[in-house]
mmCIF file of C-alpha atoms in Angstrom:
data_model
loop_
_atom_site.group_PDB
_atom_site.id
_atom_site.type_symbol
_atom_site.label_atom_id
_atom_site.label_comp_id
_atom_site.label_asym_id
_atom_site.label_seq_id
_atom_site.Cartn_x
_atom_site.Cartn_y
_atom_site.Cartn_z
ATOM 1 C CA UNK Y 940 -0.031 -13.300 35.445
ATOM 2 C CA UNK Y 941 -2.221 -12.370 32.492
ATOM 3 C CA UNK Y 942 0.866 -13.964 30.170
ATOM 4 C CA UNK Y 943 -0.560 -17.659 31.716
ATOM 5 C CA UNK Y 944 -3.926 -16.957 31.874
ATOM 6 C CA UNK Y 945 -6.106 -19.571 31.110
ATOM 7 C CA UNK Y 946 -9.683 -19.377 29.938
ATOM 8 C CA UNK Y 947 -12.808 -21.111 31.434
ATOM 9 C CA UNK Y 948 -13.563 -21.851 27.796
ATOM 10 C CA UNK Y 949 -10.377 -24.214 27.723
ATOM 11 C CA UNK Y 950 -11.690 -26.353 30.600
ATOM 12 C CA UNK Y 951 -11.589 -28.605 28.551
ATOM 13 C CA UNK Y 952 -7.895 -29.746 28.437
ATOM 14 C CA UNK Y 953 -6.112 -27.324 30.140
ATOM 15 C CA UNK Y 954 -5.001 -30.799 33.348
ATOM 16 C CA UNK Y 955 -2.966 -31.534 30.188
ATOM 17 C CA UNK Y 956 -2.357 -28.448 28.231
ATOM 18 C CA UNK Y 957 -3.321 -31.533 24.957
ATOM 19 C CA UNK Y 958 -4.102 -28.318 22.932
ATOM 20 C CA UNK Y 959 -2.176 -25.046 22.489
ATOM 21 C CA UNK Y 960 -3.717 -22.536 25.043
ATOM 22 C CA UNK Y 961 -4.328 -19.048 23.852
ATOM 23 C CA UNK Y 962 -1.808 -17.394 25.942
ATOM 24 C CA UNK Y 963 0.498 -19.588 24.568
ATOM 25 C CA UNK Y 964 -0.837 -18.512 21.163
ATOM 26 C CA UNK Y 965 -0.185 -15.234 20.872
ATOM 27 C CA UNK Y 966 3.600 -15.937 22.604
ATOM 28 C CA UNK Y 967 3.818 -17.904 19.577
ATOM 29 C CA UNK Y 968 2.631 -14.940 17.164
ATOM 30 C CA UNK Y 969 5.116 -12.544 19.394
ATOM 31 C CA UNK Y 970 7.862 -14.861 18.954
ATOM 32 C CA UNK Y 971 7.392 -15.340 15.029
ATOM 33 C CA UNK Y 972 7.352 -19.206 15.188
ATOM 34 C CA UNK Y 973 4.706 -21.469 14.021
ATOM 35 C CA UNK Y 974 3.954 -24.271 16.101
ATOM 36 C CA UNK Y 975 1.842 -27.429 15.017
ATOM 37 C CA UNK Y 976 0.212 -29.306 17.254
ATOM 38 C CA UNK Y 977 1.762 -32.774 16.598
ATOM 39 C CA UNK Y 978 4.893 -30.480 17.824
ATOM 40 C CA UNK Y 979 3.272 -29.228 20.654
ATOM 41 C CA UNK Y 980 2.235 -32.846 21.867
ATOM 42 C CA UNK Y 981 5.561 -34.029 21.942
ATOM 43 C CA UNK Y 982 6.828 -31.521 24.058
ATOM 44 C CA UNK Y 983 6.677 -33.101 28.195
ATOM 45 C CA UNK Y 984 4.142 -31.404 30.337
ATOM 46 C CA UNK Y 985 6.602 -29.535 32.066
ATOM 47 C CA UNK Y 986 7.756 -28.065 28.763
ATOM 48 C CA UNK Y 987 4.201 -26.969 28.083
ATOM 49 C CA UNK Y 988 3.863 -24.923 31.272
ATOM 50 C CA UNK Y 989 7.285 -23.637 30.898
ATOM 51 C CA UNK Y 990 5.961 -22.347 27.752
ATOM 52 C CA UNK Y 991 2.972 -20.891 29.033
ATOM 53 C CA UNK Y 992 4.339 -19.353 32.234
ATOM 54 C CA UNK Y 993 7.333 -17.153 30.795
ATOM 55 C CA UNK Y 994 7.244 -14.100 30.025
ATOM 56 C CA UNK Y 995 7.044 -12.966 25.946
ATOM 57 C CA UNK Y 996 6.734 -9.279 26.745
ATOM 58 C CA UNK Y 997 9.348 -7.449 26.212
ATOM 59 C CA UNK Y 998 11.951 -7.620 23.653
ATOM 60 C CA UNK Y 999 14.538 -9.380 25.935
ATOM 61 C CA UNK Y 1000 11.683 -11.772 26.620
ATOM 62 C CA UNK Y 1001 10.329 -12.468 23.202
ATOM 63 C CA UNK Y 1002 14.144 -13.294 22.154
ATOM 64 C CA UNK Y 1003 14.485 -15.732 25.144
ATOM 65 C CA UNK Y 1004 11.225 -16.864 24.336
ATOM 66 C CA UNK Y 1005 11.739 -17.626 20.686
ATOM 67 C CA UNK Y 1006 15.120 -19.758 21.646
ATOM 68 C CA UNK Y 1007 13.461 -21.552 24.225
ATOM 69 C CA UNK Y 1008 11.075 -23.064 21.666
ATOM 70 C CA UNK Y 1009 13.538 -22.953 18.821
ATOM 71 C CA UNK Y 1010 15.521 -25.370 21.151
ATOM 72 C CA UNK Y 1011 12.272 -27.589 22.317
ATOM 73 C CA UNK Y 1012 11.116 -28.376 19.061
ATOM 74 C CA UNK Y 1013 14.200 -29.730 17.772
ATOM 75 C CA UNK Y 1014 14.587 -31.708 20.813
ATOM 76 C CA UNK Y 1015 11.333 -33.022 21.085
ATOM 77 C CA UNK Y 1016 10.504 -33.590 17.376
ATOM 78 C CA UNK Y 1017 14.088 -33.605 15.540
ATOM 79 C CA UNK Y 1018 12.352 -30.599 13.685
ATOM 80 C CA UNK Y 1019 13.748 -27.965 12.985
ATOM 81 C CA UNK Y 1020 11.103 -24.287 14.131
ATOM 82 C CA UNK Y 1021 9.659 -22.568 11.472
ATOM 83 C CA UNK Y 1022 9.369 -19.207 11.041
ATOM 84 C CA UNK Y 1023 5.361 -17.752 10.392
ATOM 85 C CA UNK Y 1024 4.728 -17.013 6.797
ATOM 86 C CA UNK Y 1025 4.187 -13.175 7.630
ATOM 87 C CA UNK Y 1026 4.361 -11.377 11.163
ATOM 88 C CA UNK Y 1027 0.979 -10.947 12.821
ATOM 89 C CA UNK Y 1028 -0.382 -7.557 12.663
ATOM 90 C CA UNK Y 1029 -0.745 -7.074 16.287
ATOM 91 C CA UNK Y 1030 -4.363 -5.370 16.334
ATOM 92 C CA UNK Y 1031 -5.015 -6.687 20.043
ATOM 93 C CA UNK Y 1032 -2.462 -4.292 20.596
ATOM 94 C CA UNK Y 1033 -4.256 -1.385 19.923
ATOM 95 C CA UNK Y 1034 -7.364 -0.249 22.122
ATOM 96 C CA UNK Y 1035 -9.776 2.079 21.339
ATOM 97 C CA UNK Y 1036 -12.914 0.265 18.655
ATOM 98 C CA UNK Y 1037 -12.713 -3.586 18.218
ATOM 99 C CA UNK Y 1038 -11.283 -4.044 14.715
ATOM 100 C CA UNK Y 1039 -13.811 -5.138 12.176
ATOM 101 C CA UNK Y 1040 -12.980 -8.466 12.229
ATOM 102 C CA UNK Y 1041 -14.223 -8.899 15.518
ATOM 103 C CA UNK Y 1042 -17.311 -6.611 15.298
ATOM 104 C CA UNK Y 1043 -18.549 -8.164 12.100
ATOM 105 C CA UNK Y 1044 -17.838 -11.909 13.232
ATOM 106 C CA UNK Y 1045 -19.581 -11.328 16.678
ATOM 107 C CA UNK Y 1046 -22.770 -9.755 13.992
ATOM 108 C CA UNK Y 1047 -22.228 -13.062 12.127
ATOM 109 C CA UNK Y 1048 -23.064 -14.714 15.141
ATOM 110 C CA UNK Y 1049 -26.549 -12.542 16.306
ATOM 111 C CA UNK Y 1050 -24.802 -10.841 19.123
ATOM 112 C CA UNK Y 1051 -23.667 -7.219 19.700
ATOM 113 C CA UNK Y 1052 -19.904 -6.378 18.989
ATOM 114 C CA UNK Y 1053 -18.130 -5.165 21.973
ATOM 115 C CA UNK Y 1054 -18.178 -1.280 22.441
ATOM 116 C CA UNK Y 1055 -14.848 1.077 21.446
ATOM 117 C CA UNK Y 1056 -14.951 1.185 25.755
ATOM 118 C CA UNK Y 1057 -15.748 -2.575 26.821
ATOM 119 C CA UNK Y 1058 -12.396 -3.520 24.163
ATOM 120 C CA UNK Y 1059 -10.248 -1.033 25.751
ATOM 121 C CA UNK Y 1060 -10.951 -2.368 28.844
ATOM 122 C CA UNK Y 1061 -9.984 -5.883 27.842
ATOM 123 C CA UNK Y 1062 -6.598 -7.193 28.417
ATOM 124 C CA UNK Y 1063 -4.414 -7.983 25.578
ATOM 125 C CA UNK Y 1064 -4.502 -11.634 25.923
ATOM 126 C CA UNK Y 1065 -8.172 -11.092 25.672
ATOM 127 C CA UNK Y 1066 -8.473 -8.929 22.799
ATOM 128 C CA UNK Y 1067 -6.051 -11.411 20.896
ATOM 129 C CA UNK Y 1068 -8.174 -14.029 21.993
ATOM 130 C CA UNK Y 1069 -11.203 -12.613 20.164
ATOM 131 C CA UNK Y 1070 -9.247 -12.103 17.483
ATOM 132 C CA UNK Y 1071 -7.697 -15.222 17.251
ATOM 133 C CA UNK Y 1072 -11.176 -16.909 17.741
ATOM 134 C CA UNK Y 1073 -12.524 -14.618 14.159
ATOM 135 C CA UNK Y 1074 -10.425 -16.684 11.931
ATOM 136 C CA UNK Y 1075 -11.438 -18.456 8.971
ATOM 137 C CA UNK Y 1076 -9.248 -21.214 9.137
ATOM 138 C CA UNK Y 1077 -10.055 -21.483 12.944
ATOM 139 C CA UNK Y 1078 -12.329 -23.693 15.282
ATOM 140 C CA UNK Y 1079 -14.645 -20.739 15.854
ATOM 141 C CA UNK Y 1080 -16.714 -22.735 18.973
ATOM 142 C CA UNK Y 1081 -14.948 -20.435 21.237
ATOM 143 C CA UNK Y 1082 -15.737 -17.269 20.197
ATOM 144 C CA UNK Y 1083 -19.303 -16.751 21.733
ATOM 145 C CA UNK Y 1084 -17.626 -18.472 25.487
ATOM 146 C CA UNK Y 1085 -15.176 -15.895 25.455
ATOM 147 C CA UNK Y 1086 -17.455 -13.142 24.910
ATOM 148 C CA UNK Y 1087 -19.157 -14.045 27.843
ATOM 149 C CA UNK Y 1088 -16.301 -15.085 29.829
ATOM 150 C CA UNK Y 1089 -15.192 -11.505 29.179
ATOM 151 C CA UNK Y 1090 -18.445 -9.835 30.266
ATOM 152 C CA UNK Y 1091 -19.546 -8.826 26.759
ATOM 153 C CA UNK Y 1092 -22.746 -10.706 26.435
ATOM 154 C CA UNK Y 1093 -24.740 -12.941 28.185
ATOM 155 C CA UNK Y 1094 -24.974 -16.227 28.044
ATOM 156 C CA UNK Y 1095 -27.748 -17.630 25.754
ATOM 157 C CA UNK Y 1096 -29.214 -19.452 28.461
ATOM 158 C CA UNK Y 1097 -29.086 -17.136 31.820
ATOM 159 C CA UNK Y 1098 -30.814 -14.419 28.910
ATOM 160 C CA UNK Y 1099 -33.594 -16.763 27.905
ATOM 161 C CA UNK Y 1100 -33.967 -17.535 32.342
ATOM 162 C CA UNK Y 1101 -34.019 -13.901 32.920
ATOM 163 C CA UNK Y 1102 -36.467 -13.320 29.831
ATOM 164 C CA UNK Y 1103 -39.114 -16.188 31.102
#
């Protein structure tokens, strides 16, 4: 269930989903609905792994989806959802080469951008993950974890072991 997944980089909180996982993330960018985190942690545990174990795949889905959090957040907050300011451009979608935002981050960093063939072979939640993790307005901790997590680099230190 790649639509659950949850990364080893998310250790971190993922007993009590306190922060918005990243498969959750991108049902929220499929669904069109912009989701704070003081909303998010007044939804009930079971509401947050509701939310991160169905479906927001298909059409059907993302519509059922969408409701289903539409409805949450006004019970849990008296809020009413909000809509995102403009539709994600879906480039996780799309394999083939990593889109420059991703190559030229992972350069910011010091470490080689994933190939045109190591991105295709990514999942989606993945490649939206990398994405994701390129923002500007974004905690960007993550983004180096993930590449390893996802077999695009090494890590720092089993390189510098393997180099002494």
């Amino acid at each position: 269930m790649d639509h659950a997944r949850l990364f080893a980089f998310e250790a971190d909180f993922v007993a009590t989903l306190r922060c918005i996982p990243m498969a959750v993330r991108m049902k929220l960018d499929r669904s069109g609905i912009k989701l704070t985190l003081r909303q998010w942690s007044r939804f009930t545990l079971e509401d947050r792994h509701i939310l991160l174990t169905s479906p927001c795949d298909m059409p059907h889905e993302v519509g059922l989806y969408r409701a289903k959090l539409v409805w949450l957040v006004a019970l849990r907050s008296g809020e009413e959802a909000k809509a995102l300011a403009e539709a994600p451009v879906a480039l996780w979608e799309a394999a083939g080469a990593p889109p420059p935002v991703v190559a030229d981050y992972a350069r910011v960093i010091g470490v080689e951008p994933p190939t045109a063939r190591a991105w295709t072979g990514l999942s989606e939640l993945e490649r939206f993950t990398l994405i994701k993790l390129t923002r500007d307005n974004h905690d960007n901790v993550n983004f180096l974890p993930a590449m390893v997590e996802f077999g695009l680099v090494q890590s720092p230190a089993r390189e510098a072991a393997q180099t002494a």
